[in-house]
Amino acid sequence: DDDVGPALFASVTRGTEKKKAASGFTSVVPGDGSPVGKKGSKVQPEQLEDELALPLSYANDVEKWGLAKRPLWAAEMVTELVQTLFRSDMYGREVIEVRALKEPEGALSVVSRVLLDLCRYRDPRLSRRAFQLLICQLGQRHEFVRQIAGVHMIVRPRSARAYFKTRTDIHEFRMALPWVHRDDVSKRAEAMRSCERLLKKWTQSLRGHGGGHGRDAKEEADTDEGELRRILFQLGAHRSVMEVLLLPMRRVFTKKEGELDTAVDKERQELFDKCHEFVAALCEKHRTLQEFFFEHRQVLQAHLGIVGLPVAESLGALVKDHELLVQASGEEYIRTLFGALRHYRTKRGAWLKAVRDMVIVGGVPVKHHQNVALEYLALHSEELCVLMMEPSQWNVRIDLVFEGELGASHLTTSRVDYHLACIHLLADCAMGNNPASEVQVTALVPWDDIMDVLLDIDVRSRGESGVVEPLPPAAARTLKSAFIRLLYHAYIKTKMLQPREQVVRLDNRFWEATR
């Protein structure tokens, strides 16, 4: 209700000190800049009357002002009122009336709501002073800190349009939610399509490539991803999406090696796919959203292993670079993901990338998680370390690159992408001062194997025919960059003597090739 703020303002003024002084302000209606009342006249309290008469009369008879017209109050009067309240014994609690004691803990108090209402007006002096008074309380009211964190400041017209457009989209999403699990087939299908369309739109915008056209596309381009993320958070989009993910998802367990389980409800599986992609994009660099979804991580983990659901990406996003969450659940995540890789006998690079988010937090390695990851890689190297354990796999790796498996977004089981993710994970495990992990990494990837990639990966030989095919430069750079990173952390930066000796040895292949 737009009239709550002014009415509450009048209610808290009862019992405050009354000054018999002439008012020094003019009441103005926001919007057209003209005064209220007779055209061209100013509305002022009479001389020697209570200067609170105008807001009190407004609160007592709201209808005569109209829903769109509200009076403004002088900045000086607001300042004196709040200072009077803060000087009282109730300062810090802002409890003015007995009924205010019944407000739930953490709710905005009367004065805070009044000041937030005043911040919305066009008068720059009034809104600035009201906002300053709110900020002054930050060091003394913890509940106010929580409330102010929920205020989104809009300073550009394009941001305002994006805000109201997003609010309309979220309203549409919420109106469709009740029909997602109803038996009405036609309305259920329509609700599914509507939710999927909105989730796809938000995800694309959060990742920097919106799908709008014309004016909508320009507005999306002018609204950066961080601002859109904050708008979605303020409007509660994350809670609505979580309502969808809490719906049951039944699966048919696979009996074939290398395949995942299938969902019984294909339509719901497609909707969940969009939800997980949205969660992964929404949680990026937003710790509050990460903490919200972290509380529901068991729900997300329950979807792991179903075809078409990018669960590993969403699980990695909700703890990425969040030290507390990684410490709380990093080992659990690592064991769950490696356990799923072994259970389904599948090779999915995205699952190893999620493991990497548990091993490196903010560029700093977590020693215990390095050891846990290497425990699986070393004990089950035949299963997990593909295209790197036998010489015969050398040509297989190059053939797969020529067949287009490197960076193929349409392939969720690309063996080359999985191989590179494994190399990067090994490089992560060799970071920092962890001699035990460095020994295991160099045992899994010897010096000669790294040299084979760096020196001989540029071409593919056809054996006795003598035909040599050059590897695409982009593919060669991608492969080499992963092994150079492993070389740096496991052999160059290490404090272990034996790996460093292999680097400085004058007769090694690397120095011979550079002569």
XYZ file of C-alpha atoms in Angstrom:
515
model
C 0.000 0.000 0.000
C 1.546 3.307 -1.142
C -0.083 5.187 1.737
C 1.428 3.129 4.542
C 4.519 5.312 4.908
C 2.766 8.696 5.328
C 0.143 7.213 7.635
C 2.815 5.638 9.823
C 4.685 8.933 9.805
C 1.663 10.596 11.320
C 1.223 7.814 13.874
C 4.756 8.077 15.264
C 4.518 11.845 15.660
C 1.831 11.594 18.299
C 3.372 12.324 21.665
C 6.453 14.102 20.325
C 7.361 17.647 21.233
C 5.214 20.343 19.596
C 6.797 23.581 18.548
C 4.711 26.725 18.074
C 6.711 27.989 15.145
C 5.777 28.831 11.596
C 6.434 26.139 9.065
C 9.289 26.694 6.681
C 8.364 24.235 3.987
C 6.062 23.832 1.022
C 4.114 20.652 0.441
C 4.660 19.328 -3.073
C 3.032 16.463 -4.934
C 5.612 14.147 -6.544
C 5.160 13.736 -10.271
C 4.070 17.042 -11.736
C 5.991 19.391 -9.443
C 2.897 21.455 -8.665
C 1.570 22.126 -5.141
C -1.513 20.403 -3.752
C -4.714 22.340 -3.348
C -5.893 25.329 -5.343
C -3.978 25.775 -8.588
C -0.938 28.011 -8.195
C -1.238 28.191 -4.414
C 0.974 26.817 -1.685
C -0.278 24.558 1.067
C 1.158 25.619 4.406
C 0.002 25.140 7.988
C -1.365 28.284 9.612
C 0.864 30.436 11.752
C 1.293 29.335 15.370
C -0.229 25.948 14.513
C 1.400 22.589 15.003
C 3.787 22.086 12.057
C 2.737 18.453 11.928
C -0.813 19.476 11.009
C -0.363 18.764 7.306
C 0.871 15.172 7.541
C -1.592 14.478 10.361
C -4.508 15.747 8.330
C -3.281 13.737 5.376
C -3.091 10.562 7.464
C -6.587 11.139 8.834
C -8.160 11.739 5.430
C -6.074 9.987 2.780
C -8.873 9.788 0.224
C -9.072 13.534 -0.373
C -5.473 13.546 -1.638
C -5.964 10.725 -4.141
C -3.930 7.591 -4.476
C -1.312 9.161 -6.755
C -0.834 12.387 -4.780
C 1.069 12.433 -1.519
C 2.494 15.448 0.308
C 6.171 15.916 1.003
C 7.611 17.029 4.318
C 10.472 19.421 4.967
C 13.896 17.861 5.512
C 14.340 19.926 8.679
C 11.126 18.594 10.177
C 12.087 14.996 9.448
C 15.521 15.559 10.979
C 14.090 17.034 14.194
C 11.501 14.285 14.493
C 14.004 11.432 14.139
C 16.559 13.079 16.386
C 13.862 13.477 19.046
C 13.021 9.800 18.794
C 16.670 8.711 18.861
C 17.316 10.756 22.014
C 14.667 8.786 23.868
C 15.314 5.730 26.031
C 13.993 3.535 23.252
C 16.828 4.449 20.858
C 18.154 1.398 19.087
C 14.780 -0.319 19.227
C 12.610 2.373 17.671
C 9.611 1.073 19.588
C 7.066 3.884 19.800
C 3.803 2.096 20.482
C 2.732 -1.071 22.223
C 1.577 -2.610 18.946
C 5.091 -2.185 17.531
C 6.306 -4.728 20.089
C 4.290 -7.347 18.247
C 6.204 -6.903 15.000
C 8.296 -9.959 14.023
C 11.998 -9.823 14.769
C 13.955 -8.324 11.883
C 10.950 -6.478 10.408
C 11.295 -2.813 9.530
C 10.252 -0.598 12.391
C 7.917 2.360 12.074
C 10.578 5.039 11.692
C 12.596 2.954 9.234
C 9.554 2.465 7.025
C 8.802 6.173 7.127
C 12.334 7.066 6.105
C 12.328 4.490 3.318
C 9.093 6.038 2.090
C 10.668 9.496 2.121
C 13.639 8.237 0.089
C 11.328 7.665 -2.889
C 10.366 11.301 -3.422
C 11.802 13.561 -6.090
C 12.906 16.300 -3.740
C 16.701 15.679 -3.693
C 17.289 17.337 -0.303
C 14.523 15.390 1.382
C 15.403 11.994 -0.103
C 19.135 12.506 0.540
C 18.596 13.489 4.169
C 16.191 10.607 4.784
C 18.700 8.171 3.306
C 21.502 9.633 5.432
C 19.420 9.071 8.558
C 18.942 5.441 7.559
C 22.652 4.938 7.055
C 23.420 6.522 10.442
C 21.808 3.525 12.129
C 23.948 0.869 10.434
C 26.436 0.657 13.298
C 23.742 0.269 15.954
C 21.005 -1.934 14.487
C 21.906 -5.355 13.125
C 18.390 -6.020 11.877
C 18.521 -2.787 9.906
C 21.673 -3.975 8.164
C 19.764 -7.037 7.001
C 16.902 -4.898 5.770
C 19.048 -2.344 3.933
C 20.776 -5.219 2.142
C 17.435 -5.827 0.461
C 17.218 -2.307 -0.994
C 18.106 -2.010 -4.666
C 19.081 1.501 -5.747
C 17.995 2.318 -9.314
C 19.800 5.340 -10.731
C 19.195 5.048 -14.501
C 15.966 5.112 -16.536
C 17.050 1.971 -18.388
C 17.584 0.218 -15.063
C 14.086 1.217 -14.001
C 12.635 -0.214 -17.222
C 14.627 -3.416 -16.709
C 13.370 -3.624 -13.124
C 9.687 -3.313 -14.029
C 10.057 -5.615 -17.040
C 11.726 -8.260 -14.858
C 9.053 -7.819 -12.212
C 6.397 -8.482 -14.866
C 8.254 -11.607 -16.005
C 8.542 -12.930 -12.452
C 4.826 -12.308 -11.895
C 4.107 -14.342 -15.030
C 6.417 -17.099 -13.774
C 4.658 -17.226 -10.403
C 1.219 -17.300 -12.001
C 2.287 -20.321 -14.066
C 3.792 -22.244 -11.129
C 0.539 -23.722 -9.720
C -0.227 -25.306 -13.108
C 3.159 -27.003 -13.486
C 2.068 -29.987 -11.361
C -1.665 -30.009 -12.165
C -3.477 -32.720 -14.115
C -4.912 -30.328 -16.699
C -2.763 -31.329 -19.689
C -3.240 -28.227 -21.839
C -2.728 -25.693 -19.057
C 0.176 -27.704 -17.659
C 1.938 -27.716 -21.027
C 1.337 -23.969 -21.457
C 2.710 -23.270 -17.970
C 5.774 -25.414 -18.697
C 6.502 -23.509 -21.923
C 6.077 -20.170 -20.193
C 8.442 -21.079 -17.338
C 11.047 -22.534 -19.693
C 10.942 -19.427 -21.904
C 11.475 -17.076 -18.959
C 14.252 -19.196 -17.429
C 16.073 -19.350 -20.761
C 15.711 -15.587 -21.201
C 17.093 -14.814 -17.729
C 19.957 -17.291 -18.117
C 21.030 -15.821 -21.452
C 20.923 -12.291 -20.034
C 22.949 -13.312 -16.960
C 25.595 -14.826 -19.238
C 25.864 -11.710 -21.356
C 24.020 -12.750 -24.506
C 20.362 -11.829 -24.184
C 17.828 -13.026 -26.698
C 15.805 -9.813 -27.082
C 15.013 -7.991 -30.326
C 14.888 -4.311 -31.198
C 14.402 -2.070 -28.181
C 14.380 -5.036 -25.791
C 17.809 -6.106 -27.043
C 19.207 -2.605 -26.508
C 17.798 -2.422 -22.966
C 19.291 -5.836 -22.173
C 22.652 -4.657 -23.507
C 22.506 -1.550 -21.306
C 21.696 -3.610 -18.198
C 24.806 -5.435 -17.040
C 24.701 -8.958 -15.668
C 25.439 -7.898 -12.081
C 22.553 -5.434 -12.030
C 20.141 -7.997 -13.479
C 21.330 -10.532 -10.889
C 20.575 -8.054 -8.093
C 17.133 -7.272 -9.549
C 16.251 -10.968 -9.774
C 17.423 -11.440 -6.202
C 15.398 -8.491 -4.867
C 12.270 -9.723 -6.643
C 12.672 -13.252 -5.237
C 13.203 -15.147 -8.495
C 15.448 -17.646 -6.671
C 12.634 -18.657 -4.332
C 10.233 -19.258 -7.217
C 12.787 -21.409 -9.055
C 13.434 -23.390 -5.894
C 9.703 -24.157 -5.703
C 10.050 -25.871 -9.090
C 13.156 -27.845 -8.100
C 11.391 -29.121 -4.986
C 8.888 -30.986 -7.174
C 9.504 -34.760 -7.294
C 11.635 -36.179 -10.116
C 11.347 -39.895 -10.758
C 13.976 -41.726 -12.799
C 14.442 -45.010 -14.645
C 17.807 -46.513 -13.676
C 20.090 -47.374 -16.575
C 21.467 -50.851 -17.173
C 24.057 -49.868 -19.798
C 27.601 -48.853 -18.976
C 28.379 -45.250 -19.870
C 24.751 -44.101 -19.892
C 22.851 -42.076 -17.300
C 19.398 -42.587 -15.832
C 16.379 -41.231 -17.695
C 13.558 -39.123 -16.257
C 10.046 -40.538 -16.232
C 8.482 -37.133 -16.947
C 10.284 -35.721 -20.008
C 8.530 -32.336 -19.782
C 9.563 -31.882 -16.167
C 13.106 -32.965 -17.053
C 13.306 -30.172 -19.663
C 12.017 -27.651 -17.113
C 14.543 -28.831 -14.514
C 17.279 -28.492 -17.135
C 16.448 -24.780 -17.518
C 16.248 -24.397 -13.723
C 19.737 -25.830 -13.143
C 21.217 -23.644 -15.896
C 19.557 -20.593 -14.328
C 20.855 -21.468 -10.846
C 24.406 -21.841 -12.208
C 24.225 -18.399 -13.876
C 22.420 -16.699 -10.980
C 24.812 -17.790 -8.213
C 27.929 -16.432 -9.914
C 29.673 -13.876 -7.644
C 26.636 -13.559 -5.333
C 27.368 -15.047 -1.926
C 23.855 -14.550 -0.530
C 22.314 -16.531 -3.388
C 24.984 -19.208 -2.989
C 24.095 -19.560 0.670
C 20.376 -19.766 -0.144
C 20.788 -22.631 -2.622
C 23.416 -24.283 -0.433
C 20.703 -24.955 2.128
C 18.903 -26.968 -0.570
C 21.994 -28.721 -1.969
C 20.595 -32.160 -1.151
C 17.682 -31.452 -3.495
C 20.063 -30.503 -6.310
C 22.352 -33.479 -5.633
C 19.367 -35.828 -5.897
C 19.131 -34.918 -9.607
C 22.728 -35.958 -10.364
C 22.917 -38.765 -12.907
C 19.737 -37.925 -14.844
C 20.172 -37.376 -18.576
C 19.943 -33.738 -19.620
C 20.310 -32.146 -16.193
C 23.485 -30.024 -15.691
C 23.555 -30.706 -11.966
C 27.350 -30.608 -11.646
C 27.436 -27.062 -13.045
C 24.833 -25.792 -10.584
C 26.490 -27.570 -7.643
C 29.851 -26.049 -8.534
C 28.370 -22.555 -8.994
C 26.676 -22.439 -5.609
C 29.981 -22.921 -3.718
C 32.518 -21.427 -6.171
C 35.014 -19.122 -4.390
C 32.933 -19.260 -1.178
C 35.438 -20.402 1.445
C 32.946 -21.294 4.168
C 30.706 -23.376 1.909
C 33.643 -25.201 0.332
C 35.048 -26.050 3.748
C 31.625 -27.297 4.869
C 30.851 -29.554 1.921
C 33.903 -29.755 -0.373
C 34.879 -33.320 0.520
C 31.265 -34.465 0.283
C 30.969 -32.932 -3.206
C 34.229 -34.468 -4.423
C 33.304 -37.963 -3.256
C 29.799 -37.630 -4.696
C 31.051 -36.547 -8.137
C 33.819 -39.145 -8.364
C 31.410 -41.775 -7.086
C 28.966 -40.875 -9.861
C 31.721 -41.033 -12.503
C 32.640 -44.535 -11.368
C 29.043 -45.688 -10.931
C 27.905 -44.697 -14.417
C 31.289 -45.462 -16.081
C 30.971 -42.176 -17.944
C 33.456 -39.467 -18.921
C 32.021 -36.009 -18.325
C 34.360 -33.042 -18.215
C 31.736 -30.853 -16.524
C 31.790 -33.124 -13.470
C 35.573 -32.766 -13.143
C 35.251 -28.986 -13.524
C 32.884 -29.011 -10.534
C 35.542 -30.943 -8.569
C 38.041 -28.204 -9.446
C 35.780 -25.628 -7.749
C 36.272 -27.574 -4.502
C 40.060 -27.860 -4.877
C 40.821 -24.193 -5.672
C 38.958 -21.424 -3.806
C 39.685 -17.856 -4.829
C 42.954 -18.932 -6.445
C 44.137 -20.669 -3.235
C 44.393 -24.492 -3.091
C 42.634 -26.420 -0.317
C 45.182 -29.035 0.762
C 42.719 -31.565 2.172
C 40.586 -31.448 -0.963
C 43.687 -31.900 -3.133
C 44.434 -35.088 -1.245
C 40.857 -36.368 -1.561
C 40.784 -35.757 -5.333
C 44.160 -37.443 -5.847
C 43.010 -40.382 -3.755
C 40.451 -41.163 -6.464
C 42.691 -40.289 -9.435
C 45.573 -42.426 -8.189
C 43.588 -45.453 -6.970
C 41.288 -45.536 -10.010
C 43.582 -44.136 -12.685
C 42.554 -46.768 -15.253
C 38.949 -45.601 -14.994
C 39.394 -41.860 -14.467
C 42.615 -40.871 -16.275
C 41.730 -41.520 -19.920
C 43.937 -40.894 -22.996
C 47.050 -40.618 -20.843
C 47.930 -44.008 -19.385
C 49.120 -45.952 -22.466
C 51.250 -44.998 -25.518
C 48.563 -46.399 -27.833
C 46.179 -43.675 -26.698
C 48.405 -40.960 -28.171
C 47.032 -41.321 -31.713
C 43.522 -41.781 -30.333
C 43.703 -38.380 -28.677
C 44.796 -36.678 -31.915
C 42.170 -38.529 -33.970
C 39.436 -37.363 -31.596
C 40.569 -33.754 -32.020
C 40.313 -34.086 -35.816
C 36.837 -35.587 -35.373
C 35.675 -32.425 -33.586
C 35.417 -33.631 -29.984
C 37.506 -30.765 -28.594
C 35.213 -28.062 -27.218
C 32.102 -29.638 -28.776
C 29.207 -28.090 -26.855
C 26.760 -30.661 -28.275
C 28.766 -33.537 -26.743
C 28.371 -34.017 -23.003
C 30.697 -37.032 -23.082
C 33.610 -35.662 -25.133
C 36.651 -37.743 -24.185
C 39.056 -34.959 -25.190
C 37.294 -32.371 -23.010
C 37.252 -34.853 -20.137
C 40.976 -35.519 -20.686
C 41.829 -31.798 -20.561
C 39.643 -31.301 -17.474
C 41.584 -34.132 -15.809
C 44.928 -32.486 -16.713
C 43.746 -29.161 -15.269
C 42.561 -30.931 -12.120
C 45.981 -32.543 -11.720
C 47.592 -29.116 -12.118
C 45.254 -27.797 -9.399
C 46.294 -30.647 -7.117
C 49.973 -29.757 -7.642
C 49.484 -26.096 -6.654
C 50.767 -24.773 -3.337
C 53.110 -26.438 -0.899
C 51.828 -30.013 -0.848
C 54.746 -32.426 -1.495
C 52.614 -35.566 -1.163
C 50.218 -34.461 -3.914
C 53.105 -33.312 -6.149
C 54.657 -36.793 -6.006
C 51.360 -38.393 -7.024
C 50.832 -35.923 -9.882
C 54.303 -36.465 -11.374
C 53.763 -40.224 -11.116
C 50.528 -39.971 -13.102
C 51.936 -37.605 -15.762
C 55.696 -38.151 -16.284
C 57.977 -35.541 -17.814
C 58.201 -37.379 -21.149
C 54.423 -37.404 -21.597
C 54.293 -33.648 -21.181
C 57.117 -33.222 -23.699
C 55.269 -35.434 -26.202
C 52.331 -33.009 -26.136
C 54.325 -29.785 -26.188
C 56.710 -30.870 -28.970
C 54.786 -33.343 -31.133
C 51.079 -32.482 -30.905
C 51.119 -30.102 -33.895
C 50.838 -32.810 -36.552
C 49.243 -36.215 -37.158
C 51.271 -38.801 -39.012
C 49.638 -41.497 -41.167
C 52.316 -44.095 -40.435
C 54.015 -45.772 -43.391
C 52.234 -43.596 -45.954
C 54.230 -40.635 -44.691
C 51.248 -38.293 -44.904
C 51.404 -35.576 -42.235
C 48.343 -33.513 -41.313
C 48.719 -30.312 -39.279
C 46.552 -29.969 -36.201
C 44.321 -26.844 -36.189
C 46.250 -24.061 -34.382
C 43.409 -23.328 -31.943
C 43.172 -26.992 -30.952
C 46.947 -27.240 -30.517
C 46.977 -24.158 -28.255
C 44.152 -25.556 -26.125
C 45.928 -28.864 -25.618
C 49.314 -27.311 -24.954
C 47.998 -24.720 -22.482
C 46.655 -27.463 -20.193
C 49.972 -29.336 -20.175
C 52.026 -26.141 -19.772
C 49.980 -25.347 -16.670
C 50.665 -28.846 -15.331
C 54.360 -28.491 -16.181
C 54.599 -25.204 -14.301
C 52.953 -26.374 -11.052
C 54.272 -29.954 -10.925
C 57.818 -29.536 -12.276
C 58.912 -25.896 -12.276
C 57.357 -24.262 -9.227
C 57.683 -27.333 -7.024
C 60.195 -27.553 -4.172
C 60.757 -31.253 -4.853
C 64.302 -31.939 -6.043
C 63.698 -34.720 -8.580
C 61.104 -32.905 -10.756
C 63.216 -29.759 -10.801
C 66.274 -31.754 -11.923
C 64.351 -32.989 -14.962
C 63.690 -29.392 -15.960
C 67.268 -28.099 -15.632
C 68.887 -31.201 -17.128
C 70.703 -30.104 -20.295
C 70.010 -33.266 -22.282
C 66.242 -33.227 -21.952
C 64.066 -32.933 -25.069
C 62.764 -29.475 -24.242
C 66.138 -27.737 -24.435
C 67.126 -29.704 -27.499
C 64.013 -28.521 -29.318
C 64.680 -24.858 -28.499
C 68.240 -24.827 -29.819
